[in-house]
mmCIF file of C-alpha atoms in Angstrom:
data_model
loop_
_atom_site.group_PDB
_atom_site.id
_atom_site.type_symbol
_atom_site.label_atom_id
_atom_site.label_comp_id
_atom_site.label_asym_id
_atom_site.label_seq_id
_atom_site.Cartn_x
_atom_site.Cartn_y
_atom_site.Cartn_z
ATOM 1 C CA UNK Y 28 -8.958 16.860 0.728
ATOM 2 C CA UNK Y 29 -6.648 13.516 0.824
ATOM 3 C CA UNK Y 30 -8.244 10.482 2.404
ATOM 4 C CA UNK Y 31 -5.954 9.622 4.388
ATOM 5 C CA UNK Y 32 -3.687 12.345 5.876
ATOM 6 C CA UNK Y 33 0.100 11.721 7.737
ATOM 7 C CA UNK Y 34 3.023 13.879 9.279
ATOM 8 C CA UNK Y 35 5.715 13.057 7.193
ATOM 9 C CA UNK Y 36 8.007 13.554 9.668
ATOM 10 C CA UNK Y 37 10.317 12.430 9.740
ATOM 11 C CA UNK Y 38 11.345 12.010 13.442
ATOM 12 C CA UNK Y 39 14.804 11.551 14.321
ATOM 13 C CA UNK Y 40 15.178 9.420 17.869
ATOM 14 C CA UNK Y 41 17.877 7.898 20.184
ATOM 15 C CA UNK Y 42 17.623 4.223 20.377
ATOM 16 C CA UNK Y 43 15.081 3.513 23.583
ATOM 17 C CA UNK Y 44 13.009 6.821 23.024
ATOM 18 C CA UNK Y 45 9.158 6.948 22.318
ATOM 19 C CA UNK Y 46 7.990 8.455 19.474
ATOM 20 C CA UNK Y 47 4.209 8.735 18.416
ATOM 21 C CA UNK Y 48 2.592 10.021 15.376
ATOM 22 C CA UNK Y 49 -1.138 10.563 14.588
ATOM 23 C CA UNK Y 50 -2.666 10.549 11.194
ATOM 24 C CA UNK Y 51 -6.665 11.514 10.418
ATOM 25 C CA UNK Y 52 -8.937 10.057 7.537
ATOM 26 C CA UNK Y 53 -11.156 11.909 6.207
ATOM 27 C CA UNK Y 54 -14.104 9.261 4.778
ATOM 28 C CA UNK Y 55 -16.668 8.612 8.128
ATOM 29 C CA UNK Y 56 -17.522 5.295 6.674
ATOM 30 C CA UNK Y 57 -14.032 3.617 7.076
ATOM 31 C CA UNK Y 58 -14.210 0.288 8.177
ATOM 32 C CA UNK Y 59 -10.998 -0.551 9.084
ATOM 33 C CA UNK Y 60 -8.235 1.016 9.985
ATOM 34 C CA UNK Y 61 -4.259 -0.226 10.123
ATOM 35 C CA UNK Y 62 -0.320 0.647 10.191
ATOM 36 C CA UNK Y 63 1.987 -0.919 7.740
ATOM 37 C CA UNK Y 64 5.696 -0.627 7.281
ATOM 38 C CA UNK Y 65 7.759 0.170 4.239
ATOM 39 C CA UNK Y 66 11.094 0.265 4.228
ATOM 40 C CA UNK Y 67 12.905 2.236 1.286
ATOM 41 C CA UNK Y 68 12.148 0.709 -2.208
ATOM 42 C CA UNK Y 69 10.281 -2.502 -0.232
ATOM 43 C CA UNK Y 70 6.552 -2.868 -0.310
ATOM 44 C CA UNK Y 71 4.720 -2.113 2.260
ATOM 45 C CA UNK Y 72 4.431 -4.693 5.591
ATOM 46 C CA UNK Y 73 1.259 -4.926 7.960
ATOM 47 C CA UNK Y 74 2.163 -3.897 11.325
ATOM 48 C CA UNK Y 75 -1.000 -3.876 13.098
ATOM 49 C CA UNK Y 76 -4.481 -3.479 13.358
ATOM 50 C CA UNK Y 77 -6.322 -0.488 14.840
ATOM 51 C CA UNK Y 78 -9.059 -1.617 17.003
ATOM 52 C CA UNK Y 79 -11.717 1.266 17.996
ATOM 53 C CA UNK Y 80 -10.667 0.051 21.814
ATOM 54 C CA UNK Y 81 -6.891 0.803 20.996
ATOM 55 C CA UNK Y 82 -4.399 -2.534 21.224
ATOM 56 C CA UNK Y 83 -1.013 -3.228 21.325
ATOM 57 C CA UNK Y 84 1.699 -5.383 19.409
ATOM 58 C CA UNK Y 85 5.055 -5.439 21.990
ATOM 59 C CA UNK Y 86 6.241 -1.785 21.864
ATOM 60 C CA UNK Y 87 3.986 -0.894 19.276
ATOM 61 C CA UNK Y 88 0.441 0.889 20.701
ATOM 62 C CA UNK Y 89 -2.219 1.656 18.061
ATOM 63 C CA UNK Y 90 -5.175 3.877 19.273
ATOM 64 C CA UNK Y 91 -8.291 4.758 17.136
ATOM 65 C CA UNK Y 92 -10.861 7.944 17.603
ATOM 66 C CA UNK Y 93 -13.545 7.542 15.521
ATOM 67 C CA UNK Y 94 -15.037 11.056 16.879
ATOM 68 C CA UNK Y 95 -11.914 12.400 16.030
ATOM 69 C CA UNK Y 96 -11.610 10.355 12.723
ATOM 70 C CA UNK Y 97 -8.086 10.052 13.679
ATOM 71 C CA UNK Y 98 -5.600 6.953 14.579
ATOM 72 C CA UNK Y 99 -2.102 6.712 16.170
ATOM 73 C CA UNK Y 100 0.919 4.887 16.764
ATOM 74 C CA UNK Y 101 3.196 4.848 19.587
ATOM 75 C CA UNK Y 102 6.402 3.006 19.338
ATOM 76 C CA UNK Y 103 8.272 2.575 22.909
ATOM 77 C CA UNK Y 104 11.631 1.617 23.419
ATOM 78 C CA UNK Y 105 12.488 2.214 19.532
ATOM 79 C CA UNK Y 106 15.374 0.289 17.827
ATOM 80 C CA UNK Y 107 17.565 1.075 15.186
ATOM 81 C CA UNK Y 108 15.562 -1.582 13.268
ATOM 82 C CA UNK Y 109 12.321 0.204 13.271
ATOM 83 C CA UNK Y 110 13.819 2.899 11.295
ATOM 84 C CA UNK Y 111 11.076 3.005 8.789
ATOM 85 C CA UNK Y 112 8.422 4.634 7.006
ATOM 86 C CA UNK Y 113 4.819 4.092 8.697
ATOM 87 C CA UNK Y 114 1.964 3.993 6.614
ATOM 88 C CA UNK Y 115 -1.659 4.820 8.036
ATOM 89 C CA UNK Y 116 -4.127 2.822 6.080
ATOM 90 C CA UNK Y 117 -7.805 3.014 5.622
ATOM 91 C CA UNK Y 118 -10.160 0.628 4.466
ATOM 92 C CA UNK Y 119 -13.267 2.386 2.623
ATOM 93 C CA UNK Y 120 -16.286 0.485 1.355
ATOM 94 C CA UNK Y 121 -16.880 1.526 -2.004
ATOM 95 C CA UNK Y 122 -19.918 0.255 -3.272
ATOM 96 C CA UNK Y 123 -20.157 -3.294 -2.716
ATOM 97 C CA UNK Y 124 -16.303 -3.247 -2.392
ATOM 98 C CA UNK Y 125 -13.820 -2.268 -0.180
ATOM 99 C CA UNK Y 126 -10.120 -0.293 -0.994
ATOM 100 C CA UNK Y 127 -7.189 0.580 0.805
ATOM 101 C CA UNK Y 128 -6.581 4.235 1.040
ATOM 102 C CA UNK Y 129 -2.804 4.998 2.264
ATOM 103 C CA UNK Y 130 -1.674 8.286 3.351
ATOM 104 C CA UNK Y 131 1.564 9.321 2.761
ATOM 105 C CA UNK Y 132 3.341 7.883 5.202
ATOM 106 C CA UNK Y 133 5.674 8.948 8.324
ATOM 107 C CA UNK Y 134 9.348 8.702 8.021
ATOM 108 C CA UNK Y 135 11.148 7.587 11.409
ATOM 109 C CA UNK Y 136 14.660 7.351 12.079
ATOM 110 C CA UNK Y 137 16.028 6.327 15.284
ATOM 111 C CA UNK Y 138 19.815 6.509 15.952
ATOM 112 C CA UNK Y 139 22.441 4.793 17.592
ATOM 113 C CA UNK P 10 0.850 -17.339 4.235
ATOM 114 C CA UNK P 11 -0.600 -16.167 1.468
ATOM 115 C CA UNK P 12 2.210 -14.735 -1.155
ATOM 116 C CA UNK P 13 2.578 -12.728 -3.926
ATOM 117 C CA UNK P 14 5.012 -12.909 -6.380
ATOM 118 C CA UNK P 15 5.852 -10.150 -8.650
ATOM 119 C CA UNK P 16 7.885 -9.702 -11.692
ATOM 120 C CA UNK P 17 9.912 -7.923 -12.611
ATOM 121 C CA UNK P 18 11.719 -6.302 -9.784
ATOM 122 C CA UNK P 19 13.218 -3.355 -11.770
ATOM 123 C CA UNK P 20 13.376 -2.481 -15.630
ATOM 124 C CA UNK P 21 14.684 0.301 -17.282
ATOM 125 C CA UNK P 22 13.170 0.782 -20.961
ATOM 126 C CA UNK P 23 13.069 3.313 -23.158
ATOM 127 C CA UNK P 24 10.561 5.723 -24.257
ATOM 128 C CA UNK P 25 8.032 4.346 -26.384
ATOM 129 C CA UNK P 26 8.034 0.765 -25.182
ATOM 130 C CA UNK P 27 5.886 -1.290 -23.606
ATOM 131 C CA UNK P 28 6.614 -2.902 -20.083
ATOM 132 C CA UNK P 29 4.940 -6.171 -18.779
ATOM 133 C CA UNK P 30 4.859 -6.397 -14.875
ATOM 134 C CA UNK P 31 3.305 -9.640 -13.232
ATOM 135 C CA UNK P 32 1.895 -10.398 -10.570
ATOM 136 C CA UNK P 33 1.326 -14.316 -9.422
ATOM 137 C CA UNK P 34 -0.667 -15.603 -6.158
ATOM 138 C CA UNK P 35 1.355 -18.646 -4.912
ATOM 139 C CA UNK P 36 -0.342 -20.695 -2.546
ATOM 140 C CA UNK P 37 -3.869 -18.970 -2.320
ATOM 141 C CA UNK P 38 -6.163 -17.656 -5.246
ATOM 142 C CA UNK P 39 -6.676 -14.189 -5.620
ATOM 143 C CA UNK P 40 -10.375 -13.120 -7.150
ATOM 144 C CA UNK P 41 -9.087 -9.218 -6.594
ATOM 145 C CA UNK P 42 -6.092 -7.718 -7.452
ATOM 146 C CA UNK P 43 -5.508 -4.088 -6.507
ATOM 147 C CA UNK P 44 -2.280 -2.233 -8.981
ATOM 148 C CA UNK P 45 -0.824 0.634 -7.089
ATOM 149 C CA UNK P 46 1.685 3.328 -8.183
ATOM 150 C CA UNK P 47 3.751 5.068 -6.044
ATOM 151 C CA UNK P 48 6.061 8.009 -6.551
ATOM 152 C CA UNK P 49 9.232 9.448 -4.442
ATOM 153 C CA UNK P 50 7.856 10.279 -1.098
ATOM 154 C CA UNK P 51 4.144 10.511 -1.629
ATOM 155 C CA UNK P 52 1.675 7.725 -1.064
ATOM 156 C CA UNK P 53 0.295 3.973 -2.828
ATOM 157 C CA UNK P 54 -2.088 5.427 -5.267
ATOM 158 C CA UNK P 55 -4.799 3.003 -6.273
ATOM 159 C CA UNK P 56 -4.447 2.717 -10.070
ATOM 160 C CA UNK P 57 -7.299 0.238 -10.622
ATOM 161 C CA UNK P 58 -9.220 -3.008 -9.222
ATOM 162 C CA UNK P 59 -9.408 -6.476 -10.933
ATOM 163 C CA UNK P 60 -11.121 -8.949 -10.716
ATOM 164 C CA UNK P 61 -11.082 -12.621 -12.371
ATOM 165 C CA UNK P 62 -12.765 -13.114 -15.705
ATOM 166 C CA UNK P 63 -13.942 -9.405 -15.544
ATOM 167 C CA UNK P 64 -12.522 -5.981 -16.818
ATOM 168 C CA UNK P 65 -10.576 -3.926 -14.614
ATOM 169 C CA UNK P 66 -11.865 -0.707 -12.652
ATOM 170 C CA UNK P 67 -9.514 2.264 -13.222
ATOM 171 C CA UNK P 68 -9.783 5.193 -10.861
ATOM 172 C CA UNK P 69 -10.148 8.553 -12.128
ATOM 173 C CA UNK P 70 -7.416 9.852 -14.076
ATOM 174 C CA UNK P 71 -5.416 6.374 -14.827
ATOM 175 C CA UNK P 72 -5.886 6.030 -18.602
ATOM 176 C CA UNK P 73 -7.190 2.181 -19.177
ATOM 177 C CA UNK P 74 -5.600 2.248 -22.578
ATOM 178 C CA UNK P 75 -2.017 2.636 -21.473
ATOM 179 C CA UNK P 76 -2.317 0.791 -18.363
ATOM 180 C CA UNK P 77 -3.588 -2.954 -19.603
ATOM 181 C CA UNK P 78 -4.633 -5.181 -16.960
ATOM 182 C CA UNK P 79 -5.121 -8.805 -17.465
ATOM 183 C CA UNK P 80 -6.565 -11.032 -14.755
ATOM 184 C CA UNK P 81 -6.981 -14.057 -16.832
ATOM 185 C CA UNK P 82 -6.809 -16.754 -14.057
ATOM 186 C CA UNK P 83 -7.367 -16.650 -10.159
ATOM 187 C CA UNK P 84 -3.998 -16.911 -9.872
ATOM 188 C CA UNK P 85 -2.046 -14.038 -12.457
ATOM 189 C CA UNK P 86 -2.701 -10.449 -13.033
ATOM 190 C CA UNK P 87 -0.278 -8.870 -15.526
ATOM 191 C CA UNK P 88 -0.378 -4.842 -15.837
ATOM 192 C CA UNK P 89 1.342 -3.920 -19.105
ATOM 193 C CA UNK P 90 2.511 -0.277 -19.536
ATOM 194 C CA UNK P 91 2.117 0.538 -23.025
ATOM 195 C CA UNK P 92 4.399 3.156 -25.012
ATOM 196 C CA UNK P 93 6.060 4.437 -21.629
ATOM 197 C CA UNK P 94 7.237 8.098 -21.053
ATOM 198 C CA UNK P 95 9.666 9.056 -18.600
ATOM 199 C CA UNK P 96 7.101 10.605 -16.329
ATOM 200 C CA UNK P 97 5.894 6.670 -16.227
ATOM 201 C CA UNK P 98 8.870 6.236 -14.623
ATOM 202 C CA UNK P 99 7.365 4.867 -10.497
ATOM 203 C CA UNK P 100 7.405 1.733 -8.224
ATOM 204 C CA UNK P 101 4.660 -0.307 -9.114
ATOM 205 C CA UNK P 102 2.802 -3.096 -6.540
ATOM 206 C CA UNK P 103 0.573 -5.361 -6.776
ATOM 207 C CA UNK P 104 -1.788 -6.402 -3.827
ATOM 208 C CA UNK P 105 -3.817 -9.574 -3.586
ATOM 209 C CA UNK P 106 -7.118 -9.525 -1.313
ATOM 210 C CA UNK P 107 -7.399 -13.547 -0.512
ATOM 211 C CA UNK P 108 -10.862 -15.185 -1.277
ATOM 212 C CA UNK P 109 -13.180 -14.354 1.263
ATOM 213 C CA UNK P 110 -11.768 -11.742 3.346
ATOM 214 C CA UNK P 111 -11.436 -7.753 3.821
ATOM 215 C CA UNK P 112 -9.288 -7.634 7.068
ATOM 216 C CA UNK P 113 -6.119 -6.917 7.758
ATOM 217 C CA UNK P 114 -4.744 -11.062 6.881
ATOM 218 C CA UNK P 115 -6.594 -10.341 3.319
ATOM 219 C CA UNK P 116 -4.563 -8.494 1.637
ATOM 220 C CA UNK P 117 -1.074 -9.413 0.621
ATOM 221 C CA UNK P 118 1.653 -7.112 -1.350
ATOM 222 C CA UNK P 119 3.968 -8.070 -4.362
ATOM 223 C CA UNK P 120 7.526 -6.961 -3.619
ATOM 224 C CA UNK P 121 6.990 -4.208 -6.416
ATOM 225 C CA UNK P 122 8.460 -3.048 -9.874
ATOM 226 C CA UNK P 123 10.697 -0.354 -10.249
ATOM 227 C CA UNK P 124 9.898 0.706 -13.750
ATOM 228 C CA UNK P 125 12.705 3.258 -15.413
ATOM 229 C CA UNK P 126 12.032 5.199 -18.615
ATOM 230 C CA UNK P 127 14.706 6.726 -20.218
#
């Protein structure tokens, strides 16, 4: 089973829709938890955070379930410039160590 | 912030050679460097973990004999791809955790190398 597991989408939207996407993780001992960016052939870009009480960033909503072992971002009023792909990222203690584990990302393309 | 420079941004090569990608912390100095591989569509996969003065720590399946990393000062890591085969052929990044921290501000991303083997 992948760590770290995404819709890939993608989701096509008008300009000023909402459009959320989930992903779940599959290691109980994750730490942290965040959404990064990548645009094609870029690397990816930190978003946000995912705090276990949910938070926000402008239009950009993160929520976390740690029951669930699952996290999600909701992006309102979307903009042609947040056509992107959204990575879901874990961060797993390994040993005395820590990685990032990135699922596959979700592809998101919002239209004029 | 803390940056990341990596080198270079594309290269095509041919079969057989060897490929040199580096990766430079600019303003910060980076004990951990993490070399990821991604292919078309699918995910960062974590190729291995170094650290400063130490040996790198491959994950399974990455063979540490064609995949040389060097992390000979806090502030360069260099992964060298050695007699490259077309199915090496990925966008490669480099990600710097800065001293002392896990969170989200610790870890900072190369721009990535778009290796080519023809």
């Amino acid at each position: 089973r992948k760590e770290v597991e995404q819709d890939p989408g993608p989701f096509n939207v008008p300009e000023g829709a909402t459009v959320a996407f989930n992903c779940t993780y599959s290691n109980s001992a994750s730490q942290s938890f965040f959404w990064y960016r990548q645009d094609c052939r870029k690397e990816p870009k930190l978003l946000m955070s995912v705090y276990s009480s949910g938070n926000e960033d402008g239009r950009f909503t993160a929520q976390l379930n740690r029951a669930s072992q699952y996290i999600s971002l909701l992006i309102r009023d979307s903009k042609l410039s947040d056509s992107a792909t959204y990575l879901c990222v874990v961060n797993l203690p390994l040993g005395d160590d820590y990685k990032l584990s990135f699922g596959a990302g979700t592809t998101v393309t919002v239209r004029a | 912030g803390a940056v990341v420079s990596q080198h270079p941004s594309w290269v095509i090569c041919k079969s057989g050679t060897s490929v040199k990608i580096e990766c430079r912390s600019l303003d910060f100095q980076a004990t951990t460097m993490f070399w990821y591989r991604q292919f078309p569509k699918q995910s960062l996969m974590l190729m291995a973990t170094s650290n400063e003065g130490s040996k790198a720590t491959y994950e399974q399946g990455v063979e540490k004999d064609k995949f040389l990393i060097n992390h000979a000062s806090l502030t360069l890591s260099t992964l060298t791809v050695t007699s490259a085969h077309p199915e090496d052929s990925s966008f490669y990044i480099c990600s710097a955790r800065v001293l002392g921290g896990w969170a989200n501000y610790g870890y900072t991303f190369g721009s990535g190398t778009r290796l080519t083997v023809v």
